[in-house]
Coordinates of C-alpha atoms and ligand atoms in Angstrom, one line a residue:
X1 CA -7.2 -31.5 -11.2
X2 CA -5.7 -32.1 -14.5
X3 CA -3.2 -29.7 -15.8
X4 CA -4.6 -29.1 -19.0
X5 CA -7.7 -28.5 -17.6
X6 CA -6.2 -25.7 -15.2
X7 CA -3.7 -24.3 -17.7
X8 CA -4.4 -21.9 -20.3
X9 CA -2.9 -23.2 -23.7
X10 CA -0.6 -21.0 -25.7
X11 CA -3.0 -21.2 -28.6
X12 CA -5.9 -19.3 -26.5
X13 CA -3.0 -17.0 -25.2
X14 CA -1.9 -15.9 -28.8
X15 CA -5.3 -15.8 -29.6
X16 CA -6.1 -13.0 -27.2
X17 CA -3.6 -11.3 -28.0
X18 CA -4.8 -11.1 -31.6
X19 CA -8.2 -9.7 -29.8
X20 CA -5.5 -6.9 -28.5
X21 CA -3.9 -6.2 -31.5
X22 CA -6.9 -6.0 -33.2
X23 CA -7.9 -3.1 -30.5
X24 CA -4.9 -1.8 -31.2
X25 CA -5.7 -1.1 -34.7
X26 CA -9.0 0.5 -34.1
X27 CA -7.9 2.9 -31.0
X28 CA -4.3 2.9 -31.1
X29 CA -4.2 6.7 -33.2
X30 CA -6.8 7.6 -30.8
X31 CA -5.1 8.5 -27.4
X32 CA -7.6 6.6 -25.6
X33 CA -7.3 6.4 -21.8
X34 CA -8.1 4.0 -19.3
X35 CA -8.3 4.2 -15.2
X36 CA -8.5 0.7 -13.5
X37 CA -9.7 1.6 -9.9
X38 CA -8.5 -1.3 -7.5
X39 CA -9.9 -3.1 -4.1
X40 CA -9.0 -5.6 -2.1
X41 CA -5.4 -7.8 -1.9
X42 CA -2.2 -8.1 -2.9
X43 CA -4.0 -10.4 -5.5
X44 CA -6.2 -8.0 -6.6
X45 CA -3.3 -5.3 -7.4
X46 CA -1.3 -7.9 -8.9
X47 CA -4.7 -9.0 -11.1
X48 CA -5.2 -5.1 -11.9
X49 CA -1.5 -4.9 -13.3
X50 CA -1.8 -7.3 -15.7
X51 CA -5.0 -5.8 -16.5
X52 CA -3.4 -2.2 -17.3
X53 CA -0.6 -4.0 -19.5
X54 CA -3.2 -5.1 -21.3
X55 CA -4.9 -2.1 -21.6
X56 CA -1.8 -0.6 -22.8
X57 CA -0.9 -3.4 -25.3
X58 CA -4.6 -2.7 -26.7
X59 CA -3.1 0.9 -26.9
X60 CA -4.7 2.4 -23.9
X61 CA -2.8 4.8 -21.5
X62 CA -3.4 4.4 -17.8
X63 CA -4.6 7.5 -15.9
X64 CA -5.1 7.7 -12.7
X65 CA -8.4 10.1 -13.4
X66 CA -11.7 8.4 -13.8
X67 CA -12.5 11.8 -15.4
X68 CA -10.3 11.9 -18.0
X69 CA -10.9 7.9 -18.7
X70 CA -12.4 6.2 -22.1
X71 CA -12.5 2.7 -20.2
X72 CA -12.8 2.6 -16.6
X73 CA -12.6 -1.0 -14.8
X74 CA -13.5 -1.9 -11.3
X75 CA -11.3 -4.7 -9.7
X76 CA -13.8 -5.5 -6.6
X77 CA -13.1 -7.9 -3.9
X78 CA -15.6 -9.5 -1.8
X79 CA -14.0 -10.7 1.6
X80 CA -15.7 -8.5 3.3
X81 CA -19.3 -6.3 2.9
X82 CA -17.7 -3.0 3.2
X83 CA -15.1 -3.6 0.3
X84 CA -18.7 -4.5 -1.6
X85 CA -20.0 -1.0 -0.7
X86 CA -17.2 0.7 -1.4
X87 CA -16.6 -0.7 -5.1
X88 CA -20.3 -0.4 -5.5
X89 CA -20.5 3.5 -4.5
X90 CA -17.5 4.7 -6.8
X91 CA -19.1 2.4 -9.5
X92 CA -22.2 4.8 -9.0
X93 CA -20.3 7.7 -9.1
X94 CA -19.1 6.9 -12.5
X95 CA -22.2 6.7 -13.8
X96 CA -22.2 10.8 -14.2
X97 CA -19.5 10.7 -16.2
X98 CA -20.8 8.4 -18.9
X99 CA -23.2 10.7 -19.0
X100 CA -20.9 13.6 -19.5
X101 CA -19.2 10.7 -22.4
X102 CA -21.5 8.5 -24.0
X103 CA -18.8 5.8 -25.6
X104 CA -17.0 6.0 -22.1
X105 CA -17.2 1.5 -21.4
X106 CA -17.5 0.4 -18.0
X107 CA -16.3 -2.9 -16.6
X108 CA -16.6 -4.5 -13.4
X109 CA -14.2 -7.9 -12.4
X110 CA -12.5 -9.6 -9.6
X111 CA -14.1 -11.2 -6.3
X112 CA -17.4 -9.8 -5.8
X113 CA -19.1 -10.4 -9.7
X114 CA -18.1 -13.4 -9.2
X115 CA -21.0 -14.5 -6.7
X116 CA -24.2 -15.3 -8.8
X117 CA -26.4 -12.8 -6.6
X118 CA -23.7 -9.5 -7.2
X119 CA -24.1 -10.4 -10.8
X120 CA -27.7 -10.4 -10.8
X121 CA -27.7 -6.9 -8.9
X122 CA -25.1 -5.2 -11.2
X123 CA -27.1 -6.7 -14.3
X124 CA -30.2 -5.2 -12.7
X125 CA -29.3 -2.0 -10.7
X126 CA -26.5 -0.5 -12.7
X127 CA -27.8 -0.6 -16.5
X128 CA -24.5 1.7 -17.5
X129 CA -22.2 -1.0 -16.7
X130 CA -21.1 -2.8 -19.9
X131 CA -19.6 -5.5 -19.0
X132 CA -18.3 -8.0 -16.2
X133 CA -16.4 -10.7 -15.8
X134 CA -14.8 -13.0 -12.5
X135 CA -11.8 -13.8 -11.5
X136 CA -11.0 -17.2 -13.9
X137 CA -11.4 -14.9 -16.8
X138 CA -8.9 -12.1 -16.7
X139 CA -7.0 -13.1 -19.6
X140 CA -10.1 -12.6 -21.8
X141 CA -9.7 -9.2 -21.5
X142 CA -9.1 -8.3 -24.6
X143 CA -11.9 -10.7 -26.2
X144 CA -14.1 -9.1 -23.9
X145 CA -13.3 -5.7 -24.5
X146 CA -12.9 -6.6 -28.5
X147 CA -16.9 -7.6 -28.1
X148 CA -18.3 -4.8 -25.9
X149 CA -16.6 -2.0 -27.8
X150 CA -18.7 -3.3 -31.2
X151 CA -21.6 -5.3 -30.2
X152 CA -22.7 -2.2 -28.3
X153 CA -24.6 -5.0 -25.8
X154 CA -24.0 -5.4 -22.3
X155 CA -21.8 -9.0 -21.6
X156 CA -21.3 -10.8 -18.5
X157 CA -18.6 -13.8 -18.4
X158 CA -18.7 -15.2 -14.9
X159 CA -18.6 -19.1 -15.0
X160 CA -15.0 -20.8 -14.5
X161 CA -14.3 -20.2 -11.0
X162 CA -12.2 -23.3 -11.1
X163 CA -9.8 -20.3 -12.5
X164 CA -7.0 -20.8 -14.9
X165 CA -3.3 -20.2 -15.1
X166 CA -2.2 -18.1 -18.1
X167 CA 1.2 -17.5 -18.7
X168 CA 2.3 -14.8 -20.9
X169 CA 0.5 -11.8 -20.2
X170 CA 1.8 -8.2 -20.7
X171 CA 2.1 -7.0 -16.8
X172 CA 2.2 -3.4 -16.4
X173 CA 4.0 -2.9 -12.6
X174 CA 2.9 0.1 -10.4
X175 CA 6.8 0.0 -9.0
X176 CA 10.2 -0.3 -10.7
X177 CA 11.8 -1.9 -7.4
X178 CA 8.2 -4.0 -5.6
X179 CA 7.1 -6.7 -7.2
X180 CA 4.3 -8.6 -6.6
X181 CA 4.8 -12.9 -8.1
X182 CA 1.8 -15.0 -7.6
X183 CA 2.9 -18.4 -7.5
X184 CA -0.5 -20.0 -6.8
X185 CA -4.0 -19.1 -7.2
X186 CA -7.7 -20.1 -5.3
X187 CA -8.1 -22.0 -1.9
X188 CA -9.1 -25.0 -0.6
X189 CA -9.3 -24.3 3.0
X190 CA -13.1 -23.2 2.9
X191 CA -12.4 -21.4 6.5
X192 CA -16.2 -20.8 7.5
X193 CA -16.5 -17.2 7.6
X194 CA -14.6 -16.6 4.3
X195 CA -15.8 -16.2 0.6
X196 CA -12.2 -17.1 -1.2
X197 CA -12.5 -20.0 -2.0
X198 CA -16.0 -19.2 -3.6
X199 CA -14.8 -16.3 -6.0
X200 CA -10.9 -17.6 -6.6
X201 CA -12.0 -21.6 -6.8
X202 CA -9.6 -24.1 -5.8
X203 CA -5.8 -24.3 -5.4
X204 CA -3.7 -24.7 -8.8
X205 CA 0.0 -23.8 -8.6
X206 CA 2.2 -22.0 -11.7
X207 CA 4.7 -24.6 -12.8
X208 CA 8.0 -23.5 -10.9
X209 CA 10.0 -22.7 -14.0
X210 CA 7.6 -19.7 -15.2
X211 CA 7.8 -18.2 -11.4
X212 CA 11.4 -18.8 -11.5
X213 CA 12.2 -17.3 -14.8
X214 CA 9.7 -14.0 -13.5
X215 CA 11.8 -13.6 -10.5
X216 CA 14.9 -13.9 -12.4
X217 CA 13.9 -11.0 -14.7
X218 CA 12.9 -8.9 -12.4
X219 CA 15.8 -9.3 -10.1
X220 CA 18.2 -8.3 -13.7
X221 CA 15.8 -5.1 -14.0
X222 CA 16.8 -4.3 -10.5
X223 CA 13.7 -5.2 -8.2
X224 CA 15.2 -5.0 -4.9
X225 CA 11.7 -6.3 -3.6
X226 CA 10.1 -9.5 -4.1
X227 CA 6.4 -10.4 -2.6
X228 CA 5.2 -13.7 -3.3
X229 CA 1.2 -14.2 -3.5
X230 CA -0.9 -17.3 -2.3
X231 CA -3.7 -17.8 -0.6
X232 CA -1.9 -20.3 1.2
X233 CA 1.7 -20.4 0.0
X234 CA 2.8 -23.7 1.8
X235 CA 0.1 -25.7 -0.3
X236 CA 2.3 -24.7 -3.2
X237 CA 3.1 -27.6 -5.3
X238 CA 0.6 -30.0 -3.4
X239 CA -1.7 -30.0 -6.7
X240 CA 1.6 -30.8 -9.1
X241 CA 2.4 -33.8 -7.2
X242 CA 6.2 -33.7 -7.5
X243 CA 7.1 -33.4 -4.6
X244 CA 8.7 -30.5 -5.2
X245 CA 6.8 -27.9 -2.0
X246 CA 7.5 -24.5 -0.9
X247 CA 10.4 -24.3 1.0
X248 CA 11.9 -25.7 -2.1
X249 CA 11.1 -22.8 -4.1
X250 CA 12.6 -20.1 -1.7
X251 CA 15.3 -22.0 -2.1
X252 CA 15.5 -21.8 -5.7
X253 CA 14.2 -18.1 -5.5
X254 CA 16.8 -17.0 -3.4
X255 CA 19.6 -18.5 -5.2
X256 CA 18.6 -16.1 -8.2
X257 CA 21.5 -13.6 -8.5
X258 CA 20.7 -10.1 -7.5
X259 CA 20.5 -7.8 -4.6
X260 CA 16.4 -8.6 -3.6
X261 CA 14.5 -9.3 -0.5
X262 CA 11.9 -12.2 -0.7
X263 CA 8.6 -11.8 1.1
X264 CA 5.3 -14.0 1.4
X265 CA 1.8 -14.0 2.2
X266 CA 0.0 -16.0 3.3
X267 CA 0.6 -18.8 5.4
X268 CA -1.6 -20.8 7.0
X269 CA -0.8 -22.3 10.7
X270 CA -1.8 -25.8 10.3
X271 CA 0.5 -26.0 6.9
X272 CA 3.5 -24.0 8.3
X273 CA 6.5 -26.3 8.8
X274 CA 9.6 -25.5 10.7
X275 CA 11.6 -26.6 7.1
X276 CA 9.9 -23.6 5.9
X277 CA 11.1 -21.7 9.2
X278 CA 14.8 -22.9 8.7
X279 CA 14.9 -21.5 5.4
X280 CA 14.0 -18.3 6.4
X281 CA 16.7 -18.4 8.9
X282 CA 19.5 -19.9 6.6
X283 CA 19.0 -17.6 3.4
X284 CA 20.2 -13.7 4.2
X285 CA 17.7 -12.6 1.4
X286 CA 14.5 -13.9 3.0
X287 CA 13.4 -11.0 4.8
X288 CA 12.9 -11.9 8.5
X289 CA 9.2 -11.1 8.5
X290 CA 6.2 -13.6 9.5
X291 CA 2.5 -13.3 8.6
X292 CA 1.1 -16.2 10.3
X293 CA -3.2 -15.5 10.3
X294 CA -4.2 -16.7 14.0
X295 CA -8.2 -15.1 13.3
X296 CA -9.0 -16.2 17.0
X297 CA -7.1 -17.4 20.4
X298 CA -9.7 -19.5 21.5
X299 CA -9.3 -23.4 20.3
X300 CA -13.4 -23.5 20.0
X301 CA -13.8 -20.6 17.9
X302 CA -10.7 -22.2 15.5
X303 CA -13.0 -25.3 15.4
X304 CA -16.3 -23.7 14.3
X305 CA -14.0 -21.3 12.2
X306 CA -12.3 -24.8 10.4
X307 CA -9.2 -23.7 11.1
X308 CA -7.4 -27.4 12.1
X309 CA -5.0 -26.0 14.5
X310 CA -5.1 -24.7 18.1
X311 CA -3.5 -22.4 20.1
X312 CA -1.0 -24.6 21.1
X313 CA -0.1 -25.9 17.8
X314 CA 0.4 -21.9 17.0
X315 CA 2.3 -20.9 20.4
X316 CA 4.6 -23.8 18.9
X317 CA 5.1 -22.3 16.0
X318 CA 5.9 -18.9 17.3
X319 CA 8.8 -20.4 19.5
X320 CA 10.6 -22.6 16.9
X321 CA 10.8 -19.0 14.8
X322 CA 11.7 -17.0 17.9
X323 CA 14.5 -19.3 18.8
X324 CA 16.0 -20.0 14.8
X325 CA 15.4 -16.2 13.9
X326 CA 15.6 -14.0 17.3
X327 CA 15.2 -10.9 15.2
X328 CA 11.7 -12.2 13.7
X329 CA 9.1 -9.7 12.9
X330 CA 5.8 -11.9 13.1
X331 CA 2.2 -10.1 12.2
X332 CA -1.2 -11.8 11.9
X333 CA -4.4 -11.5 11.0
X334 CA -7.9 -11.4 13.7
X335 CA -11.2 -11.8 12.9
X336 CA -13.4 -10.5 16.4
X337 CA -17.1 -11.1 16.9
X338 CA -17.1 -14.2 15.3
X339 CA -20.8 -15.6 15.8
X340 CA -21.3 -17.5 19.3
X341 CA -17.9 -15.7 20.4
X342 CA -17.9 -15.1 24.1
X343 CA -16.2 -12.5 26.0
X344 CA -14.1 -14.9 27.6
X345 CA -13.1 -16.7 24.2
X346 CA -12.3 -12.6 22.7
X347 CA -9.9 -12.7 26.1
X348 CA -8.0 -15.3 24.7
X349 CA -7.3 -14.0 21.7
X350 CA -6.0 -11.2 23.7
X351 CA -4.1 -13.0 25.5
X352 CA -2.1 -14.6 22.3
X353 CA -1.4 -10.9 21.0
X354 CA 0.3 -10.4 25.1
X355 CA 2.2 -13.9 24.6
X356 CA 3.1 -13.5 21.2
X357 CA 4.1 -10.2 20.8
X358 CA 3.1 -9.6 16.9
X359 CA 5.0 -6.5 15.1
X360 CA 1.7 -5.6 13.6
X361 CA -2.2 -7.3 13.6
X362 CA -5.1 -6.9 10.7
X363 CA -7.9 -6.8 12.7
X364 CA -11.3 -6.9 11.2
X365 CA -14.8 -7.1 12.9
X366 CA -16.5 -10.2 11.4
X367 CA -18.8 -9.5 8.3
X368 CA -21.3 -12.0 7.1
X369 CA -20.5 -13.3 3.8
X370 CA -24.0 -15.0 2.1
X371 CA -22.9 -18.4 1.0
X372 CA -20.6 -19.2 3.4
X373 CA -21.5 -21.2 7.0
X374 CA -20.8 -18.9 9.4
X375 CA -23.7 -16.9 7.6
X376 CA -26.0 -18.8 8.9
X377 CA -24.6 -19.7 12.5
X378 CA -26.8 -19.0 15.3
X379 CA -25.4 -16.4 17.9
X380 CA -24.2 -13.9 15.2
X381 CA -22.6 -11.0 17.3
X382 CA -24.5 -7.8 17.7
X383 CA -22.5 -4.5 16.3
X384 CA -22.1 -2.4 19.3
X385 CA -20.8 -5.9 20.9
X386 CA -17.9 -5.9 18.2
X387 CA -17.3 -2.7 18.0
X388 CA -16.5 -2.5 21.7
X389 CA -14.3 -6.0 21.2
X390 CA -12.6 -4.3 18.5
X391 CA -11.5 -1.2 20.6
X392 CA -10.2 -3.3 23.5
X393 CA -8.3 -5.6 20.6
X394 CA -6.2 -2.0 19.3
X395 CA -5.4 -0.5 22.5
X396 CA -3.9 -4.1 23.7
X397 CA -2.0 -4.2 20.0
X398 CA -1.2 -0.4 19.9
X399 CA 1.1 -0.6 22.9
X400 CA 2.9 -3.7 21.6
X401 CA 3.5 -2.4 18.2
X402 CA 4.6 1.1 20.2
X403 CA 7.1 -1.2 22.2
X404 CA 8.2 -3.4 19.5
X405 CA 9.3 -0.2 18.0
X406 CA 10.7 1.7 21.0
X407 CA 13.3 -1.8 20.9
X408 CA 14.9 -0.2 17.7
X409 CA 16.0 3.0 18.9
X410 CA 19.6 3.7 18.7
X411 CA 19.8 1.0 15.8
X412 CA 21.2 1.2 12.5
X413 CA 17.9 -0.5 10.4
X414 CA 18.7 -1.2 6.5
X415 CA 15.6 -0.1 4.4
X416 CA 14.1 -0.4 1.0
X417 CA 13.1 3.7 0.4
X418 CA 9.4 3.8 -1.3
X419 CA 9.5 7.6 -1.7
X420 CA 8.0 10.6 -0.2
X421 CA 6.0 10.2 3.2
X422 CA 2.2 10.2 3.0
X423 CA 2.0 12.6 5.5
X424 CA 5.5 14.6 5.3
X425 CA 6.8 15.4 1.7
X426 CA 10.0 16.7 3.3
X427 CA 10.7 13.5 4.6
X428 CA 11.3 9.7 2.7
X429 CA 9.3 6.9 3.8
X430 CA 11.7 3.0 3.6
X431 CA 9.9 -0.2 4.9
X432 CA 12.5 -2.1 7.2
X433 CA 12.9 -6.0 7.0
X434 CA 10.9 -6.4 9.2
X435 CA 8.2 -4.6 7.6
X436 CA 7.7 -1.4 9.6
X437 CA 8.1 2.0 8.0
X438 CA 10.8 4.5 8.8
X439 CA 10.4 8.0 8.2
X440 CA 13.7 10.1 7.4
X441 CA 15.3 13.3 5.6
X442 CA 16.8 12.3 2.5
X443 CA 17.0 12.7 -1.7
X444 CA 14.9 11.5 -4.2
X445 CA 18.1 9.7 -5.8
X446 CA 17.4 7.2 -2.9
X447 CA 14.1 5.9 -3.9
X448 CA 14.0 2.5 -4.7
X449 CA 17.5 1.8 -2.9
X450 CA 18.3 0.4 0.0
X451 CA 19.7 2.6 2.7
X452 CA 20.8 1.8 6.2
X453 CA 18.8 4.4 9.0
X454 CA 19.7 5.6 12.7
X455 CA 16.7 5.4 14.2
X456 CA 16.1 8.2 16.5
X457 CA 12.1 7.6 17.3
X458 CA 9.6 5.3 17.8
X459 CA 5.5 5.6 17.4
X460 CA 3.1 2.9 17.2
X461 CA 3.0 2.5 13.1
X462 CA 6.1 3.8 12.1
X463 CA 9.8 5.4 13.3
X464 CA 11.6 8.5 12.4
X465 CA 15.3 8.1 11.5
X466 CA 18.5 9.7 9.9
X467 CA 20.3 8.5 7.2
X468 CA 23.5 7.2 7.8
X469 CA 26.3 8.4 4.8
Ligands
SAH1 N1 -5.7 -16.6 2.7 C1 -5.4 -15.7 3.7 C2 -6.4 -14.6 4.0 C3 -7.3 -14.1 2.9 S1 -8.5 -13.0 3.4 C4 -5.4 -16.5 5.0 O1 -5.9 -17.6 5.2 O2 -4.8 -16.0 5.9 C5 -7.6 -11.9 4.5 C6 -8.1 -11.8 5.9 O3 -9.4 -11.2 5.8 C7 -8.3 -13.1 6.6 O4 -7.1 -13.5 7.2 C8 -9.3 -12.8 7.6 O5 -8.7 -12.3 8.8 C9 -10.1 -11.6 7.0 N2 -11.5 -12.1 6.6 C10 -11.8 -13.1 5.7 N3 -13.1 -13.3 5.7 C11 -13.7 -12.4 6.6 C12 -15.0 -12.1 7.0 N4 -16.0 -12.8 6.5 N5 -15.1 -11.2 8.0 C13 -14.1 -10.5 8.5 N6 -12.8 -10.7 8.1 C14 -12.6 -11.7 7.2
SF4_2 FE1 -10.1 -17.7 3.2 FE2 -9.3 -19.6 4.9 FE3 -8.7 -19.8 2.3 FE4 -7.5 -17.9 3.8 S1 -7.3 -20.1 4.0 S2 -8.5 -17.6 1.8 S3 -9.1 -17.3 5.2 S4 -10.7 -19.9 3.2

């Protein structure tokens, strides 16, 4: 696709942000609040933090209360139905309070508007909503907003799923020390089951000096924690046709000055090259962690899944990074109940977790997304079926992950501290290298550094630890 076609031009950029300077003028005396409710990805955070900056350059301020909120905005996903249902049932709860504050707007973006059919039902069912738009049209925000705050009409922007890059806008980050960096955008992998590349369109990579000139600010404000976001990272560059491919960029990336780990997600097994391992071996700030999506064990399922890899390709994979990184953290992603799935076929993909030994797994039970192949496969799996698979598929992973941990104990493990536990405000919560969280007594002066631990504890999702002075 041609670049100026997938490229956003400064002139359209400027021009939006005349939209949000307008706002700025209207509102900006008000103290207007807005709450941006978030599903889905990495993606989809990233999306909804360049949403609240700007919201905030249009002189919003972000709350975390729907109640106390002037503009509320949904950021959906659709990958599977129950992140539908979810964003769909707090979008109904909302509709009390515009009824409690009539010039409260509501907007609804991100993955799931941008099927025809949701946007059909939300025009339909939920009359309060004011205004949607999809995924390609996030940095129209402030147009949008500009024309549903005086047209009083309802608006709904969804074409463009081709997507577009746009540089240059305000990002607002949840974190003074994470940072999420896409450096791509879509998919063009059209795995059966999966409604990506539908709602994010197809693969367009940001031209490497803008992600290189991000990471490099962040890394002077002191971001100790770098995640970059793909769909599939190793087709990075394919679509600019320089040559110049992903293993190139961590290079670059890690060159940066600064004291910051570098993670990525996601790579896909029939792109991942062992260049791409090697760097992660050879550069000390690549954080020795490996998301590598298997979805099934069995090589028929792969097939009818359009995958283009096997088992074997993947068990290939999986030794090349055990033998250049012995200290590898590698996690994955299954899909179980995949229609025409046999038990058998299920025991395979048991099997892998046994053989590969995965730090962590995502595990979902398939869902059926409408538009997609799989949809309309014969010998869809029945829910109790699933939901049995499912069980067996955690117990097997739960005592890996418990092991996996156990291996630590005794062992000084450097990590990033987040902050306070979920579950333990007494104690700080840090996410090792490799990913797994660490649980230990400690002062808030530590959040956001790194810190080395002595682990004294292992459970299945997490470890307890001391700090070490
Ligand atoms: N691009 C990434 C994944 C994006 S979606 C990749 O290829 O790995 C994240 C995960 O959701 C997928 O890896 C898959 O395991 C799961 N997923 C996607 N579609 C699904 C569906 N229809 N039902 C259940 N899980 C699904
Ligand atoms: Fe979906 Fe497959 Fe693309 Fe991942 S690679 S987003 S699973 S189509």
């Amino acid at each position: 696709m041609e670049r100026s076609k997938v490229t956003v031009s400064e002139k359209e950029i400027a021009r939006q942000r005349e939209y949000a300077a307008k706002m700025r003028g209207i509102i900006g005396m008000q103290g207007l609040a807005a709450h941006i409710r978030t599903y889905g990805c990495q993606q989809n955070e990233a999306d909804s933090e360049r949403l609240a900056g700007m919201a905030e350059e249009m002189g919003y301020r972000i709350t975390e209360h729907a109640e106390d909120a002037d503009l509320i905005l949904v950021n959906t996903c659709a990958v599977r139905e129950h992140a539908e249902l979810k964003a769909l049932s707090i979008t109904g709860q909302f509709k009390h309070l515009k009824a409690k504050r009539p010039h409260l707007l509501i907007g609804i973006c991100g993955c799931m508007v941008t099927q025809e059919h949701r946007k059909e039902d939300i025009k339909h069912k939920y009359p309060y909503v004011d205004f949607l738009f999809g995924t390609g049209m996030l940095y129209k925000f402030p147009e949008i907003l500009y024309n549903a705050y005086h047209s009083g009409t309802r608006s709904f922007y969804i074409d463009d799923t081709e997507g577009n890059i746009a540089e240059g806008i305000p990002v607002r980050r949840e974190s003074s020390f994470k940072a999420w960096v896409s450096i791509m955008y879509g998919c063009n992998n059209f795995c059966t089951y999966c409604v990506v590349p539908y709602v994010r369109g197809r693969e367009r990579s940001r031209a490497k000096e803008d992600i290189l000139a991000e990471i490099k600010e962040l890394a002077d404000a002191g971001y100790r924690e770098i995640t970059l976001l793909g769909q599939n990272v190793n087709s990075y560059g394919k679509d600019l046709g320089t040559g110049y491919e992903f293993p190139d960029l961590l290079e670059d990336i890690c060159k940066i000055q600064g004291e910051f780990l570098v993670r990525f997600m996601t790579s896909h097994p029939k792109d991942a090259t062992k260049r791409l391992i090697d760097v992660i071996a050879d550069n000390p700030k690549m954080a020795k962690q490996f998301h590598l999506p298997l979805q099934s064990g069995n090589n028929r399922v792969l097939e009818i899944m359009n995958r283009h890899y096997t088992r074997e390709h993947y068990l290939e994979l999986v030794d090349y990074m055990k033998e250049r990184i012995p200290e590898i953290a590698i996690t994955t992603d299954i899909i179980v109940g995949f229609p025409t799935e046999t038990e058998e076929e299920f025991e395979d993909t048991l099997d892998m977790l046994r053989r590969v030994q995965y730090d962590n797994i995502y595990s979902f039970i398939y869902s059926k997304r409408a538009g997609t192949p799989a949809a309309k496969m014969e010998g869809q799996i029945p829910a109790d079926v699933q939901g049995a698979r499912f069980s067996r598929l955690l117990e097997v992973q739960n005592a890996i992950s418990h092991a996996r941990n156990e291996v630590y104990e005794g062992k000084i493990v450097r990590v990033l501290v987040e902050g306070r536990s979920k579950t333990d405000d007494t104690k700080l919560t840090g996410r090792t290298e490799r990913n797994r969280l660490v649980h230990f007594e400690g002062d808030d002066s530590l959040i956001g550094q790194f810190a080395d631990i002595l682990v004294t504890g292992a459970q299945t999702h997490s470890m307890t630890g001391e700090l070490k002075k």
